[in-house]
């Protein structure tokens, strides 16, 4: 049986390399859509702290997914807090 031994650091580097290779292939068409760009711009203007938190995480890891995930975590928390204040039960 074939056994491959990589350290944790090597596995993280390999994963990061693959993410960068396939990022534009997977998401390139979305970035060319004016509607998509407008929606992102509106979200970034409404939730600037989310992008700051995402950029902090991205600066540590240089993985784009971390930036998006941190923004989405912040966005979800803010959305939930707003709904609770107004009495709505759905997001």
PDB file of C-alpha atoms in Angstrom:
ATOM      1  CA  UNK A   1       0.000   0.000   0.000  1.00  0.00           C
ATOM      2  CA  UNK A   2       1.205   3.484  -0.820  1.00  0.00           C
ATOM      3  CA  UNK A   3       1.799   5.665   2.206  1.00  0.00           C
ATOM      4  CA  UNK A   4       2.352   9.378   1.954  1.00  0.00           C
ATOM      5  CA  UNK A   5       3.673  11.321   4.886  1.00  0.00           C
ATOM      6  CA  UNK A   6       3.213  15.077   4.918  1.00  0.00           C
ATOM      7  CA  UNK A   7       3.565  17.399   7.849  1.00  0.00           C
ATOM      8  CA  UNK A   8       0.655  19.617   8.825  1.00  0.00           C
ATOM      9  CA  UNK A   9       2.435  22.650   7.354  1.00  0.00           C
ATOM     10  CA  UNK A  10       3.021  20.849   4.036  1.00  0.00           C
ATOM     11  CA  UNK A  11      -0.648  19.840   3.805  1.00  0.00           C
ATOM     12  CA  UNK A  12      -1.754  23.421   4.459  1.00  0.00           C
ATOM     13  CA  UNK A  13       0.623  24.683   1.762  1.00  0.00           C
ATOM     14  CA  UNK A  14      -0.628  22.095  -0.746  1.00  0.00           C
ATOM     15  CA  UNK A  15      -4.271  22.947  -0.008  1.00  0.00           C
ATOM     16  CA  UNK A  16      -3.564  26.653  -0.364  1.00  0.00           C
ATOM     17  CA  UNK A  17      -1.793  26.112  -3.676  1.00  0.00           C
ATOM     18  CA  UNK A  18      -4.750  24.147  -5.073  1.00  0.00           C
ATOM     19  CA  UNK A  19      -7.221  26.761  -3.863  1.00  0.00           C
ATOM     20  CA  UNK A  20      -5.317  29.498  -5.659  1.00  0.00           C
ATOM     21  CA  UNK A  21      -5.050  27.409  -8.835  1.00  0.00           C
ATOM     22  CA  UNK A  22      -8.772  26.720  -9.081  1.00  0.00           C
ATOM     23  CA  UNK A  23     -10.182  29.926  -7.613  1.00  0.00           C
ATOM     24  CA  UNK A  24     -10.552  31.905 -10.839  1.00  0.00           C
ATOM     25  CA  UNK A  25     -11.737  28.905 -12.793  1.00  0.00           C
ATOM     26  CA  UNK A  26     -14.508  28.306 -10.268  1.00  0.00           C
ATOM     27  CA  UNK A  27     -15.524  31.902  -9.575  1.00  0.00           C
ATOM     28  CA  UNK A  28     -14.264  33.856 -12.592  1.00  0.00           C
ATOM     29  CA  UNK A  29     -17.629  34.076 -14.324  1.00  0.00           C
ATOM     30  CA  UNK A  30     -19.243  35.532 -11.204  1.00  0.00           C
ATOM     31  CA  UNK A  31     -16.696  38.331 -11.052  1.00  0.00           C
ATOM     32  CA  UNK A  32     -17.502  39.296 -14.631  1.00  0.00           C
ATOM     33  CA  UNK A  33     -21.204  39.747 -13.835  1.00  0.00           C
ATOM     34  CA  UNK A  34     -22.115  43.416 -13.131  1.00  0.00           C
ATOM     35  CA  UNK A  35     -25.107  42.347 -11.034  1.00  0.00           C
ATOM     36  CA  UNK A  36     -22.925  40.168  -8.813  1.00  0.00           C
ATOM     37  CA  UNK A  37     -20.342  42.943  -8.402  1.00  0.00           C
ATOM     38  CA  UNK A  38     -23.096  45.425  -7.457  1.00  0.00           C
ATOM     39  CA  UNK A  39     -24.522  43.061  -4.835  1.00  0.00           C
ATOM     40  CA  UNK A  40     -21.077  42.537  -3.302  1.00  0.00           C
ATOM     41  CA  UNK A  41     -20.443  46.306  -3.251  1.00  0.00           C
ATOM     42  CA  UNK A  42     -23.741  46.914  -1.451  1.00  0.00           C
ATOM     43  CA  UNK A  43     -22.943  44.255   1.147  1.00  0.00           C
ATOM     44  CA  UNK A  44     -19.477  45.681   1.721  1.00  0.00           C
ATOM     45  CA  UNK A  45     -20.891  49.176   2.231  1.00  0.00           C
ATOM     46  CA  UNK A  46     -23.549  47.948   4.651  1.00  0.00           C
ATOM     47  CA  UNK A  47     -21.185  45.736   6.669  1.00  0.00           C
ATOM     48  CA  UNK A  48     -17.696  47.296   6.566  1.00  0.00           C
ATOM     49  CA  UNK A  49     -16.643  45.714   9.862  1.00  0.00           C
ATOM     50  CA  UNK A  50     -17.198  42.279   8.327  1.00  0.00           C
ATOM     51  CA  UNK A  51     -14.685  42.963   5.583  1.00  0.00           C
ATOM     52  CA  UNK A  52     -12.186  44.294   8.155  1.00  0.00           C
ATOM     53  CA  UNK A  53     -12.449  41.075  10.153  1.00  0.00           C
ATOM     54  CA  UNK A  54     -12.161  39.041   6.971  1.00  0.00           C
ATOM     55  CA  UNK A  55      -9.061  40.939   5.858  1.00  0.00           C
ATOM     56  CA  UNK A  56      -7.419  40.364   9.258  1.00  0.00           C
ATOM     57  CA  UNK A  57      -7.933  36.623   8.894  1.00  0.00           C
ATOM     58  CA  UNK A  58      -6.817  36.698   5.252  1.00  0.00           C
ATOM     59  CA  UNK A  59      -3.629  38.559   6.225  1.00  0.00           C
ATOM     60  CA  UNK A  60      -2.731  35.692   8.565  1.00  0.00           C
ATOM     61  CA  UNK A  61      -3.501  32.780   6.235  1.00  0.00           C
ATOM     62  CA  UNK A  62      -3.522  34.208   2.666  1.00  0.00           C
ATOM     63  CA  UNK A  63      -6.505  31.942   1.937  1.00  0.00           C
ATOM     64  CA  UNK A  64      -9.408  33.719   0.215  1.00  0.00           C
ATOM     65  CA  UNK A  65     -11.938  31.342   1.783  1.00  0.00           C
ATOM     66  CA  UNK A  66     -10.993  32.679   5.218  1.00  0.00           C
ATOM     67  CA  UNK A  67     -11.811  36.237   4.133  1.00  0.00           C
ATOM     68  CA  UNK A  68     -15.220  35.202   2.808  1.00  0.00           C
ATOM     69  CA  UNK A  69     -15.986  32.964   5.796  1.00  0.00           C
ATOM     70  CA  UNK A  70     -15.162  35.680   8.354  1.00  0.00           C
ATOM     71  CA  UNK A  71     -17.328  38.169   6.452  1.00  0.00           C
ATOM     72  CA  UNK A  72     -20.217  35.682   6.323  1.00  0.00           C
ATOM     73  CA  UNK A  73     -19.926  34.936  10.050  1.00  0.00           C
ATOM     74  CA  UNK A  74     -20.115  38.662  10.830  1.00  0.00           C
ATOM     75  CA  UNK A  75     -22.954  39.197   8.332  1.00  0.00           C
ATOM     76  CA  UNK A  76     -24.974  36.321   9.792  1.00  0.00           C
ATOM     77  CA  UNK A  77     -24.533  37.588  13.350  1.00  0.00           C
ATOM     78  CA  UNK A  78     -25.583  41.107  12.364  1.00  0.00           C
ATOM     79  CA  UNK A  79     -28.568  39.831  10.390  1.00  0.00           C
ATOM     80  CA  UNK A  80     -29.659  37.650  13.322  1.00  0.00           C
ATOM     81  CA  UNK A  81     -29.309  40.524  15.797  1.00  0.00           C
ATOM     82  CA  UNK A  82     -31.366  42.837  13.577  1.00  0.00           C
ATOM     83  CA  UNK A  83     -34.114  40.241  13.169  1.00  0.00           C
ATOM     84  CA  UNK A  84     -34.257  39.644  16.933  1.00  0.00           C
ATOM     85  CA  UNK A  85     -34.524  43.376  17.635  1.00  0.00           C
ATOM     86  CA  UNK A  86     -37.427  43.758  15.214  1.00  0.00           C
ATOM     87  CA  UNK A  87     -39.140  40.527  16.250  1.00  0.00           C
ATOM     88  CA  UNK A  88     -38.778  38.648  12.966  1.00  0.00           C
ATOM     89  CA  UNK A  89     -38.057  34.935  13.246  1.00  0.00           C
ATOM     90  CA  UNK A  90     -36.633  34.264   9.794  1.00  0.00           C
ATOM     91  CA  UNK A  91     -33.301  35.358   8.339  1.00  0.00           C
TER      92      UNK A  91
END
